[in-house]
Coordinates of C-alpha atoms in Angstrom, one line a residue:
X76 CA -17.9 31.8 15.3
X77 CA -17.0 34.9 17.4
X78 CA -13.2 33.6 17.9
X79 CA -12.9 33.3 14.2
X80 CA -14.0 36.5 13.0
X81 CA -11.5 37.8 15.5
X82 CA -8.6 35.5 13.9
X83 CA -10.0 36.5 10.4
X84 CA -9.3 40.6 11.7
X85 CA -5.9 39.8 13.0
X86 CA -4.8 37.8 9.7
X87 CA -7.0 40.6 7.6
X88 CA -4.5 43.3 9.8
X89 CA -1.4 41.4 9.0
X90 CA -2.3 41.0 4.9
X91 CA -3.3 44.7 4.7
X92 CA 0.2 45.4 6.5
X93 CA 2.5 43.7 4.0
X94 CA -0.1 45.0 1.0
X95 CA 0.9 48.9 2.9
X96 CA 4.7 48.0 3.4
X97 CA 6.1 48.9 -0.2
X98 CA 4.2 52.3 -0.1
X99 CA 5.1 53.2 3.3
X100 CA 9.4 52.4 1.9
X101 CA 8.5 54.7 -0.9
X102 CA 8.7 52.0 -3.0
X103 CA 5.6 52.4 -5.4
X104 CA 5.2 50.8 -8.5
X105 CA 2.7 52.6 -11.0
X106 CA 2.2 49.5 -13.3
X107 CA -0.7 48.8 -11.7
X108 CA -2.6 52.2 -11.7
X109 CA -1.4 52.7 -15.7
X110 CA -3.2 48.7 -16.5
X111 CA -6.0 50.0 -15.0
X112 CA -5.9 53.1 -16.9
X113 CA -5.7 50.9 -20.1
X114 CA -8.6 48.8 -19.4
X115 CA -10.8 51.9 -18.5
X116 CA -9.5 53.5 -21.7
X117 CA -10.1 50.7 -23.9
X118 CA -14.0 49.9 -22.6
X119 CA -14.7 52.9 -22.1
X120 CA -14.3 53.3 -26.4
X121 CA -16.3 50.3 -26.5
X122 CA -19.1 52.2 -24.7
X123 CA -19.4 54.7 -26.6
X124 CA -19.6 53.2 -30.0
X125 CA -22.4 51.9 -28.5
X126 CA -24.1 54.3 -25.7
X127 CA -23.5 58.1 -27.5
X128 CA -26.2 56.5 -30.0
X129 CA -29.6 56.8 -29.0
X130 CA -30.7 53.5 -30.9
X131 CA -27.5 51.5 -30.6
X132 CA -28.1 52.1 -26.7
X133 CA -31.2 50.9 -27.3
X134 CA -30.5 47.9 -29.4
X135 CA -27.7 46.9 -26.4
X136 CA -30.4 47.5 -23.7
X137 CA -33.3 45.5 -26.3
X138 CA -30.1 42.2 -26.2
X139 CA -29.5 42.2 -22.4
X140 CA -33.4 42.6 -21.0
X141 CA -35.1 39.8 -23.1
X142 CA -32.8 37.4 -21.4
X143 CA -33.4 38.7 -18.0
X144 CA -37.3 39.2 -18.4
X145 CA -37.2 35.6 -19.5
X146 CA -35.2 34.6 -16.5
X147 CA -37.1 36.3 -13.9
X148 CA -40.6 34.1 -15.4
X149 CA -38.5 30.8 -15.3
X150 CA -37.1 31.8 -11.9
X151 CA -40.8 32.6 -10.4
X152 CA -42.0 29.8 -12.2
X153 CA -39.8 27.5 -9.8
X154 CA -40.5 29.4 -6.5
X155 CA -43.8 28.1 -7.4
X156 CA -43.0 24.4 -7.9
X157 CA -43.2 24.2 -11.3
X158 CA -40.3 23.3 -14.1
X159 CA -38.8 26.1 -16.2
X160 CA -35.9 25.3 -18.7
X161 CA -32.7 27.3 -17.9
X162 CA -32.8 30.4 -20.1
X163 CA -28.8 30.0 -20.7
X164 CA -26.6 27.4 -19.4
X165 CA -23.2 27.3 -18.4
X166 CA -20.2 25.5 -20.7
X167 CA -19.9 22.0 -19.6
X168 CA -16.3 22.5 -19.2
X169 CA -17.0 25.3 -17.1
X170 CA -16.1 23.9 -13.5
X171 CA -17.3 26.8 -11.4
X172 CA -20.9 25.7 -11.5
X173 CA -20.4 22.0 -10.7
X174 CA -22.1 22.0 -6.8
X175 CA -25.3 21.0 -7.3
X176 CA -27.6 24.2 -5.5
X177 CA -25.9 25.6 -8.6
X178 CA -29.0 24.2 -10.0
X179 CA -31.6 23.3 -7.6
X180 CA -31.7 26.1 -5.2
X181 CA -33.4 28.8 -7.4
X182 CA -31.8 31.9 -6.3
X183 CA -28.5 30.2 -6.7
X184 CA -29.6 29.4 -10.5
X185 CA -31.0 32.9 -10.8
X186 CA -27.8 34.3 -9.6
X187 CA -25.5 31.6 -12.3
X188 CA -28.0 32.0 -15.2
X189 CA -27.9 36.1 -14.3
X190 CA -24.0 36.4 -14.5
X191 CA -23.8 33.8 -17.5
X192 CA -26.4 36.2 -19.3
X193 CA -24.5 39.5 -18.4
X194 CA -20.3 38.5 -19.3
X195 CA -21.8 36.6 -22.6
X196 CA -23.9 40.3 -23.3
X197 CA -21.1 42.0 -22.8
X198 CA -18.3 40.2 -25.0
X199 CA -21.5 40.8 -27.4
X200 CA -21.4 44.6 -27.1
X201 CA -17.1 43.7 -28.3
X202 CA -17.7 42.1 -31.0
X203 CA -21.0 43.6 -32.6
X204 CA -18.9 47.2 -31.9
X205 CA -18.7 49.4 -34.8
X206 CA -15.3 51.0 -36.0
X207 CA -13.2 49.4 -33.3
X208 CA -9.5 48.4 -35.3
X209 CA -8.7 44.9 -33.9
X210 CA -6.2 45.8 -31.6
X211 CA -8.5 47.2 -29.7
X212 CA -11.2 45.0 -30.3
X213 CA -8.4 42.1 -29.2
X214 CA -7.9 44.3 -25.9
X215 CA -11.1 44.4 -25.0
X216 CA -12.4 40.8 -25.4
X217 CA -9.4 40.6 -22.9
X218 CA -10.4 43.0 -20.8
X219 CA -14.2 41.4 -20.8
X220 CA -12.9 38.0 -20.1
X221 CA -10.6 39.1 -17.5
X222 CA -13.5 41.0 -16.0
X223 CA -16.3 38.8 -15.9
X224 CA -14.0 36.2 -14.3
X225 CA -13.6 38.1 -11.2
X226 CA -17.0 38.8 -11.4
X227 CA -18.4 35.6 -11.0
X228 CA -20.4 34.5 -8.2
X229 CA -18.3 31.5 -7.9
X230 CA -15.6 33.9 -6.1
X231 CA -17.9 35.2 -2.6
X232 CA -18.8 33.3 0.3
X233 CA -22.5 34.8 0.1
X234 CA -23.0 34.1 -4.0
X235 CA -21.3 30.3 -3.5
X236 CA -23.5 27.5 -1.9
X237 CA -20.4 25.1 -1.5
X238 CA -18.5 27.8 0.0
X239 CA -21.5 28.8 2.5
X240 CA -22.0 26.0 3.7
X241 CA -18.2 25.1 4.0
X242 CA -18.2 28.4 5.9
X243 CA -21.7 27.4 8.2
X244 CA -20.5 23.7 9.0
X245 CA -16.6 25.1 9.8
X246 CA -17.8 28.5 11.9
X247 CA -15.7 30.7 9.7
X248 CA -12.1 28.6 10.2
X249 CA -11.4 28.3 6.4
X250 CA -11.7 31.7 5.7
X251 CA -9.6 32.1 8.9
X252 CA -6.7 29.9 7.1
X253 CA -7.4 31.5 3.7
X254 CA -6.6 35.0 5.5
X255 CA -3.7 33.3 6.6
X256 CA -2.7 32.3 3.3
X257 CA -3.6 35.7 1.6
X258 CA -1.3 37.4 4.2
X259 CA 1.8 34.8 3.5
X260 CA 0.9 34.6 -0.4
X261 CA 1.3 39.5 -0.2
X262 CA 4.7 38.8 2.5
X263 CA 5.9 36.6 -0.2
X264 CA 5.2 39.1 -3.4
X265 CA 6.8 41.8 -1.2
X266 CA 3.8 44.3 -1.2
X267 CA 1.8 42.4 -4.6
X268 CA -0.2 39.2 -4.4
X269 CA 1.7 35.8 -5.6
X270 CA -1.1 33.1 -5.9
X271 CA 0.3 29.9 -4.7
X272 CA -0.8 27.0 -7.1
X273 CA 1.0 24.4 -5.9
X274 CA 2.6 23.1 -2.6
X275 CA 6.3 24.1 -2.9
X276 CA 7.4 22.5 -0.4
X277 CA 7.1 19.2 -2.0
X278 CA 9.4 19.9 -4.9
X279 CA 13.4 20.2 -5.1
X280 CA 15.6 21.4 -8.2
X281 CA 18.1 18.5 -8.5
X282 CA 16.3 15.8 -6.5
X283 CA 12.8 15.3 -7.8
X284 CA 12.7 17.9 -11.1
X285 CA 15.6 18.5 -13.6
X286 CA 17.4 15.6 -12.3
X287 CA 18.5 14.1 -15.3
X288 CA 22.6 13.3 -14.3
X289 CA 24.9 16.0 -15.9
X290 CA 27.5 19.2 -15.0
X291 CA 28.4 22.4 -15.6
X292 CA 31.1 22.3 -18.5
X293 CA 30.6 26.5 -18.9
X294 CA 29.6 29.6 -17.3
X295 CA 29.5 33.0 -17.9
X296 CA 27.3 36.6 -16.9
X297 CA 24.2 35.4 -19.4
X298 CA 23.8 31.2 -18.7
X299 CA 25.6 28.2 -17.7
X300 CA 25.9 25.4 -20.4
X301 CA 24.9 21.5 -19.0
X302 CA 26.5 18.3 -21.1
X303 CA 24.1 15.3 -20.1
X304 CA 25.8 12.4 -18.7
X305 CA 25.2 9.5 -21.6
X306 CA 22.8 6.3 -21.4
X307 CA 23.8 4.6 -24.1
X308 CA 27.6 3.2 -25.2
X309 CA 27.1 5.1 -28.6
X310 CA 25.8 8.3 -29.8
X311 CA 24.9 10.8 -32.9
X312 CA 28.3 12.0 -33.7
X313 CA 26.6 15.6 -34.3
X314 CA 25.5 17.2 -30.6
X315 CA 22.2 18.8 -29.6
X316 CA 22.3 22.1 -28.6
X317 CA 19.3 23.1 -26.6
X318 CA 18.4 27.2 -26.2
X319 CA 15.0 26.8 -23.6
X320 CA 13.7 30.2 -23.1
X321 CA 14.6 32.8 -20.3
X322 CA 10.5 34.2 -19.8
X323 CA 10.8 30.5 -17.6
X324 CA 13.3 28.4 -16.2
X325 CA 14.8 26.2 -18.9
X326 CA 13.3 22.8 -16.5
X327 CA 10.2 22.7 -18.4
X328 CA 12.2 19.8 -20.5
X329 CA 13.7 18.0 -17.6
X330 CA 10.7 18.1 -15.0
X331 CA 10.8 14.8 -13.7
X332 CA 12.4 10.7 -15.1
X333 CA 8.6 10.4 -16.5
X334 CA 8.1 13.8 -18.4
X335 CA 12.2 14.9 -19.4
X336 CA 12.5 15.8 -22.5
X337 CA 16.1 16.2 -22.1
X338 CA 16.4 12.6 -20.7
X339 CA 14.3 10.6 -23.2
X340 CA 16.8 12.6 -25.8
X341 CA 19.6 11.2 -24.3
X342 CA 18.5 7.9 -23.5
X343 CA 18.0 7.9 -27.5
X344 CA 21.2 8.6 -28.0
X345 CA 22.1 11.7 -28.0
X346 CA 25.3 14.4 -26.7
X347 CA 22.8 16.8 -25.2
X348 CA 23.9 20.6 -24.2
X349 CA 21.5 23.0 -22.7
X350 CA 21.9 26.1 -22.2
X351 CA 20.4 27.2 -18.2
X352 CA 20.0 31.4 -18.7
X353 CA 20.8 33.5 -15.3
X354 CA 18.1 35.1 -13.6
X355 CA 18.9 38.8 -14.1
X356 CA 18.8 41.6 -12.1
X357 CA 20.2 44.9 -12.4
X358 CA 23.4 44.1 -13.7
X359 CA 22.3 42.9 -16.4
X360 CA 20.2 45.6 -17.5
X361 CA 22.0 46.6 -20.9
X362 CA 22.0 42.5 -22.1
X363 CA 20.0 42.8 -25.7
X364 CA 19.3 40.0 -28.1
X365 CA 22.9 40.4 -29.1
X366 CA 24.1 39.3 -25.9
X367 CA 22.0 36.3 -25.8
X368 CA 23.0 35.3 -29.0
X369 CA 26.6 35.7 -28.4
X370 CA 26.9 35.1 -24.7
X371 CA 24.3 32.5 -25.1
X372 CA 24.6 30.3 -28.2
X373 CA 27.6 31.8 -30.2
X374 CA 29.4 31.1 -26.4
X375 CA 27.5 27.1 -26.3
X376 CA 29.1 26.4 -29.4
X377 CA 32.0 27.3 -28.4
X378 CA 32.2 25.0 -25.5
X379 CA 30.7 22.4 -27.3
X380 CA 33.5 21.7 -29.9
X381 CA 36.3 22.0 -27.2
X382 CA 34.1 19.6 -25.5
X383 CA 33.3 17.1 -28.2
X384 CA 35.7 18.3 -31.3
X385 CA 32.8 18.7 -32.9
X386 CA 31.8 21.9 -35.1
X387 CA 28.3 21.6 -36.4
X388 CA 25.1 20.7 -33.9
X389 CA 21.8 20.1 -34.9
X390 CA 19.8 23.1 -32.4
X391 CA 16.4 23.0 -30.7
X392 CA 14.9 26.1 -29.8
X393 CA 11.9 26.6 -27.4
X394 CA 9.4 29.7 -27.6
X395 CA 12.0 32.6 -27.1
X396 CA 14.4 30.2 -27.1
X397 CA 13.7 29.4 -30.8
X398 CA 13.0 32.9 -31.8
X399 CA 16.5 34.2 -30.2
X400 CA 17.6 30.4 -32.7
X401 CA 16.2 32.0 -35.8
X402 CA 18.2 35.3 -35.1
X403 CA 21.0 33.5 -34.9
X404 CA 20.6 31.4 -38.0
X405 CA 19.8 34.3 -40.0
X406 CA 22.8 36.2 -38.9
X407 CA 24.8 32.7 -39.1
X408 CA 23.4 32.7 -42.8
X409 CA 24.3 36.0 -43.2
X410 CA 28.1 35.5 -41.6
X411 CA 28.9 32.3 -43.4
X412 CA 28.7 30.6 -40.3
X413 CA 28.0 26.9 -40.8
X414 CA 28.5 25.3 -37.1
X415 CA 24.2 24.8 -36.9
X416 CA 23.4 21.9 -39.1
X417 CA 19.8 22.1 -38.4
X418 CA 17.4 23.3 -36.3
X419 CA 14.3 22.7 -34.4
X420 CA 11.5 24.7 -33.7
X421 CA 9.2 24.2 -30.7
X422 CA 6.2 26.5 -30.9
X423 CA 7.8 29.5 -31.8
X424 CA 7.4 32.6 -33.5
X425 CA 9.6 34.3 -36.4
X426 CA 6.5 36.2 -37.9
X427 CA 4.4 37.8 -35.8
X428 CA 1.3 38.7 -37.7
X429 CA -0.7 35.9 -36.1
X430 CA 0.7 36.2 -32.6
X431 CA -1.2 34.8 -29.7
X432 CA -2.9 36.4 -26.6
X433 CA -0.3 38.0 -25.2
X434 CA 0.1 41.2 -28.3
X435 CA -3.3 42.7 -26.2
X436 CA -0.1 43.9 -24.0
X437 CA 1.5 45.5 -27.0
X438 CA 1.1 49.4 -28.5
X439 CA 3.6 51.9 -28.2
X440 CA 1.6 53.5 -25.1
X441 CA 1.8 50.4 -23.2
X442 CA 5.4 49.5 -24.3
X443 CA 6.4 53.2 -23.0
X444 CA 5.0 52.1 -19.7
X445 CA 6.9 49.0 -19.4
X446 CA 10.0 50.6 -20.9
X447 CA 9.5 53.2 -17.9
X448 CA 8.6 50.3 -15.1
X449 CA 12.2 49.1 -16.0
X450 CA 14.2 51.9 -16.0
X451 CA 14.5 51.9 -12.7
X452 CA 15.0 48.8 -11.9
X453 CA 17.4 47.6 -14.6
X454 CA 14.6 44.5 -15.6
X455 CA 11.2 43.4 -15.8
X456 CA 10.5 42.0 -12.6
X457 CA 9.6 37.7 -12.8
X458 CA 6.1 38.4 -11.5
X459 CA 4.9 40.0 -13.9
X460 CA 5.4 38.2 -17.1
X461 CA 3.7 35.5 -14.8
X462 CA 1.1 37.3 -13.9
X463 CA 0.5 38.2 -17.9
X464 CA 0.5 34.4 -18.4
X465 CA -2.1 33.4 -15.6
X466 CA -4.1 35.9 -17.1
X467 CA -4.6 34.1 -20.3
X468 CA -6.4 31.9 -18.4
X469 CA -8.2 33.4 -15.8
X470 CA -10.7 30.5 -15.1
X471 CA -7.8 28.0 -15.1
X472 CA -5.1 29.6 -13.7
X473 CA -6.2 32.7 -10.8
X474 CA -9.7 32.2 -9.8
X475 CA -9.9 28.3 -8.4
X476 CA -6.5 29.1 -6.9
X477 CA -8.5 32.6 -5.2
X478 CA -11.4 30.7 -4.3
X479 CA -10.2 27.3 -2.8
X480 CA -6.7 29.1 -1.0
X481 CA -8.5 32.3 0.6
X482 CA -11.9 31.7 1.2
X483 CA -11.7 27.5 1.3
X484 CA -8.5 27.6 3.2
X485 CA -7.5 24.7 1.5
X486 CA -3.4 24.3 0.9
X487 CA -3.5 23.4 -3.1
X488 CA -2.3 20.1 -4.2
X489 CA 1.4 19.1 -5.3
X490 CA 1.5 19.5 -9.2
X491 CA 5.0 19.7 -10.9
X492 CA 3.7 21.5 -14.1
X493 CA 2.5 24.2 -11.3
X494 CA 6.0 25.2 -9.4
X495 CA 7.3 25.3 -12.7
X496 CA 5.0 28.3 -13.8
X497 CA 5.3 29.8 -10.1
X498 CA 9.3 30.1 -10.5
X499 CA 9.5 33.3 -12.4
X500 CA 12.1 34.7 -14.2
X501 CA 13.4 38.3 -14.6
X502 CA 14.4 39.8 -18.2
X503 CA 17.0 42.3 -18.5
X504 CA 15.6 46.0 -19.8
X505 CA 17.3 45.9 -23.2
X506 CA 16.5 42.5 -23.9
X507 CA 12.7 42.7 -23.5
X508 CA 12.2 46.1 -25.1
X509 CA 14.1 44.6 -28.2
X510 CA 12.1 41.8 -28.2
X511 CA 8.6 43.5 -27.6
X512 CA 9.7 46.3 -30.0
X513 CA 11.3 44.5 -33.0
X514 CA 8.8 40.8 -32.8
X515 CA 5.3 41.9 -31.4
X516 CA 5.0 45.3 -32.5
X517 CA 7.1 46.0 -35.5
X518 CA 7.7 42.3 -36.7
X519 CA 10.6 42.9 -38.5
X520 CA 12.3 39.9 -38.7
X521 CA 9.7 37.9 -40.7
X522 CA 10.1 41.5 -43.1
X523 CA 13.9 41.3 -43.2
X524 CA 13.9 44.2 -41.4
X525 CA 16.0 43.5 -38.3
X526 CA 19.0 44.2 -37.6
X527 CA 21.9 42.3 -34.8
X528 CA 25.3 43.8 -34.9
X529 CA 24.6 46.2 -37.8
X530 CA 23.7 43.0 -39.6
X531 CA 20.4 43.1 -41.4
X532 CA 18.8 39.8 -41.2
X533 CA 17.2 37.7 -43.9
X534 CA 15.5 34.4 -42.7
X535 CA 15.0 33.4 -46.4
X536 CA 18.8 32.6 -46.6
X537 CA 18.6 30.1 -43.7
X538 CA 18.4 26.7 -45.8
X539 CA 19.2 24.4 -43.2
X540 CA 16.6 21.5 -42.5
X541 CA 13.9 22.7 -40.5
X542 CA 12.1 21.1 -38.2
X543 CA 8.4 23.5 -37.3
X544 CA 6.3 21.9 -34.5
X545 CA 2.7 23.9 -33.5
X546 CA 0.3 22.4 -31.0
X547 CA -3.1 22.9 -31.6
X548 CA -4.8 24.9 -28.6
X549 CA -1.6 27.2 -28.0
X550 CA -2.7 30.6 -27.1
X551 CA 0.7 32.2 -26.9
X552 CA 2.4 31.1 -30.2
X553 CA -0.6 30.1 -32.1
X554 CA -0.7 26.8 -34.6
X555 CA -1.2 29.7 -37.6
X556 CA 1.2 31.7 -36.1
X557 CA 4.2 29.3 -36.4
X558 CA 2.4 27.8 -39.7
X559 CA 2.9 31.0 -41.5
X560 CA 6.3 31.6 -40.2
X561 CA 7.5 28.5 -42.5
X562 CA 7.8 30.5 -45.1
X563 CA 10.2 32.6 -44.0
X564 CA 12.8 30.1 -44.2
X565 CA 14.6 29.7 -47.6
X566 CA 15.0 25.8 -46.7
X567 CA 12.9 22.7 -46.5
X568 CA 11.0 23.1 -43.4
X569 CA 9.3 20.3 -41.8
X570 CA 5.7 21.6 -39.6
X571 CA 4.3 19.0 -37.3
X572 CA 1.2 19.9 -35.2
X573 CA 0.4 17.9 -31.9
X574 CA -2.2 18.1 -29.6
X575 CA -2.9 20.6 -26.3
X576 CA -1.0 23.9 -25.4
X577 CA 2.1 25.5 -25.6
X578 CA 3.2 23.0 -22.5
X579 CA 1.5 20.4 -22.5
X580 CA 1.8 19.6 -26.6
X581 CA 5.8 19.8 -26.4
X582 CA 5.7 17.6 -23.0
X583 CA 4.1 14.5 -24.3
X584 CA 6.4 11.5 -23.3
X585 CA 6.4 8.5 -25.7
X586 CA 5.9 6.2 -21.6
X587 CA 2.9 7.7 -20.9
X588 CA 1.1 10.1 -24.0
X589 CA -1.9 11.9 -23.8
X590 CA -2.4 13.8 -26.7
X591 CA -1.7 13.0 -30.8
X592 CA 0.0 14.9 -33.1
X593 CA -0.4 15.2 -37.6
X594 CA 2.4 15.3 -40.5
X595 CA 2.0 16.9 -43.5
X596 CA 5.2 18.1 -44.7
X597 CA 5.7 21.1 -45.9
X598 CA 3.7 24.8 -44.9
X599 CA 1.6 24.8 -48.4
X600 CA -1.6 26.5 -48.9
X601 CA -3.8 27.2 -45.3
X602 CA -3.7 26.3 -42.2
X603 CA -6.7 24.4 -42.3
X604 CA -5.7 22.8 -45.9
X605 CA -2.3 21.2 -44.5
X606 CA -4.6 19.7 -42.1
X607 CA -7.5 18.7 -44.0
X608 CA -5.0 16.6 -45.6
X609 CA -2.2 15.4 -43.1
X610 CA -1.6 11.9 -41.0
X611 CA -2.9 11.7 -37.5
X612 CA -1.0 9.5 -35.3
X613 CA -1.3 8.3 -32.3
X614 CA 1.2 9.1 -29.0
X615 CA 4.4 11.4 -28.6
X616 CA 5.7 13.2 -31.4
X617 CA 9.1 12.7 -30.2
X618 CA 10.2 9.3 -31.5
X619 CA 9.2 11.3 -35.0
X620 CA 10.9 14.0 -34.1
X621 CA 14.1 11.9 -33.5
X622 CA 13.7 10.1 -36.9
X623 CA 13.9 13.0 -38.3
X624 CA 17.2 14.4 -36.6
X625 CA 19.0 10.8 -37.5
X626 CA 18.0 11.5 -41.0
X627 CA 19.9 14.2 -40.6
X628 CA 23.2 12.8 -39.2
X629 CA 23.1 9.2 -38.6
X630 CA 27.2 8.5 -38.2
X631 CA 27.3 7.3 -34.3
X632 CA 30.6 7.6 -32.4
X633 CA 31.4 6.2 -29.3
X634 CA 29.8 7.7 -26.1
X635 CA 30.9 11.5 -24.5
X636 CA 31.7 12.2 -21.4
X637 CA 30.5 15.9 -20.1
X638 CA 33.5 18.1 -20.8
X639 CA 35.3 15.5 -22.9
X640 CA 38.3 15.7 -20.9
X641 CA 38.9 19.3 -22.1
X642 CA 36.6 21.4 -19.9
X643 CA 36.1 20.8 -16.2
X644 CA 33.1 20.3 -14.3
X645 CA 31.5 23.7 -12.4
X646 CA 28.7 22.0 -10.8
X647 CA 26.2 19.4 -11.0
X648 CA 23.2 19.9 -13.5
X649 CA 20.9 21.4 -13.0
X650 CA 23.6 24.2 -11.9
X651 CA 23.4 27.1 -10.3
X652 CA 21.4 29.6 -12.0
X653 CA 18.7 27.7 -12.3
X654 CA 17.8 27.9 -8.5
X655 CA 18.4 31.3 -8.5
X656 CA 14.6 32.8 -7.6
X657 CA 12.8 35.9 -8.2

């Protein structure tokens, strides 16, 4: 134990040295301090609503006092050997308190129930605080969730029976291993914790991930265009262009051969082209939404016409890639450009009225702080967005890994989805600022107020057929937000609702389907009314979507090889841009 204590101090020193290195080099980032100030300011506003009025203060104290008195009484009964029902129970899906001692041992049971009472009391204070605007209340809920997740007794050795047992049985060796991993992760994050969620050594892009055969047939400063090799003798005459988000890397749609939407689409007889966005640096600081439209989608359309001879394509946009596609369609409608014949949106928002949990990060003050942080570098560091996404589900994506890695001293298991999730990308300053302000803050696209290249955009002029997929448990592009966005388009929209969330609801292959989907046609009435009338289907939505695609343009031609003899291969798929890490 004493030897491990010495090693623990040694590894702690290494972690602190890694943390302090940016300060010593004068490379400090003020965004963390800005974030703390925002939390204090928001929760201080909630506290004012309760504790400046003696009557409200007494009401708040009564809310928690009665439950703690009941908990004290129940605990005393249990200590005397009597049975006592719990005052409060954790959610059945909450895995933090699965160890039997959390219920069998009166002391740990008291810690568990006391924590649950306090965290739920804090949530009630936010929900019932008078005079809060909706945005402040949403921020306060989010910050309370972060704090309560961080302060759970399951996150500390001395208050977690499982950790205490492991530490004693291993004489602290688990903590030494954990501190070693912590030091490595702080070093990897260059002074910030880069939380490992999986074993990165088990995955290699192009080998056991993103390995559908194809070729890069075009490249510019912003993207590589990949054309995938055919797997059928004939293909649909109209090619398919996929526009992925630049907030993540495209291979979420090509994780492996069993989970590849791209590979499956090729196997159905589609000539598939995918944009692989560059992982930008300071050279791309001034690349904005118009740049991504012209050097991304428009450049891809030109290359596809050269490679296939086809001027008209079907397009798919995923998440913010779908928002860019919507912007592009509105621009093309305004300029009489007919090159996209149908569009598929996957968990995409064009109307941000009911935007998801990320909206808590968006107000004028927070955007100014982000813009100030980007100004010196020319981009938003990928770790910032990765952390923001993890914070949407802290009890799933943050604290289980903190406990497993740094307190239990266990390396995380290999998981392809979490490897992709950790493969963060940067965002150019001009592009990210435009997106935050025009979409999240001012919602200009759905209002017909957005301008690109001095052209005012009106989604109502987009009359091509649209397939609009939402997922039922999506916190990033909520089903309601996608549903309301359907109304902005001027043509036929087939709204489809899939089970699960933003990723798993999309990546749900027919060979191993985990979730169902619902169809009900256009987005009429309210979402609840649409769901009540919709037809539920077991399995993957992919075959339904392919039938829709085929129905738009069923003509087939002989299969095409990448480049079509007109564009030489620049690299085998998945290309070079996807390998650039943040």
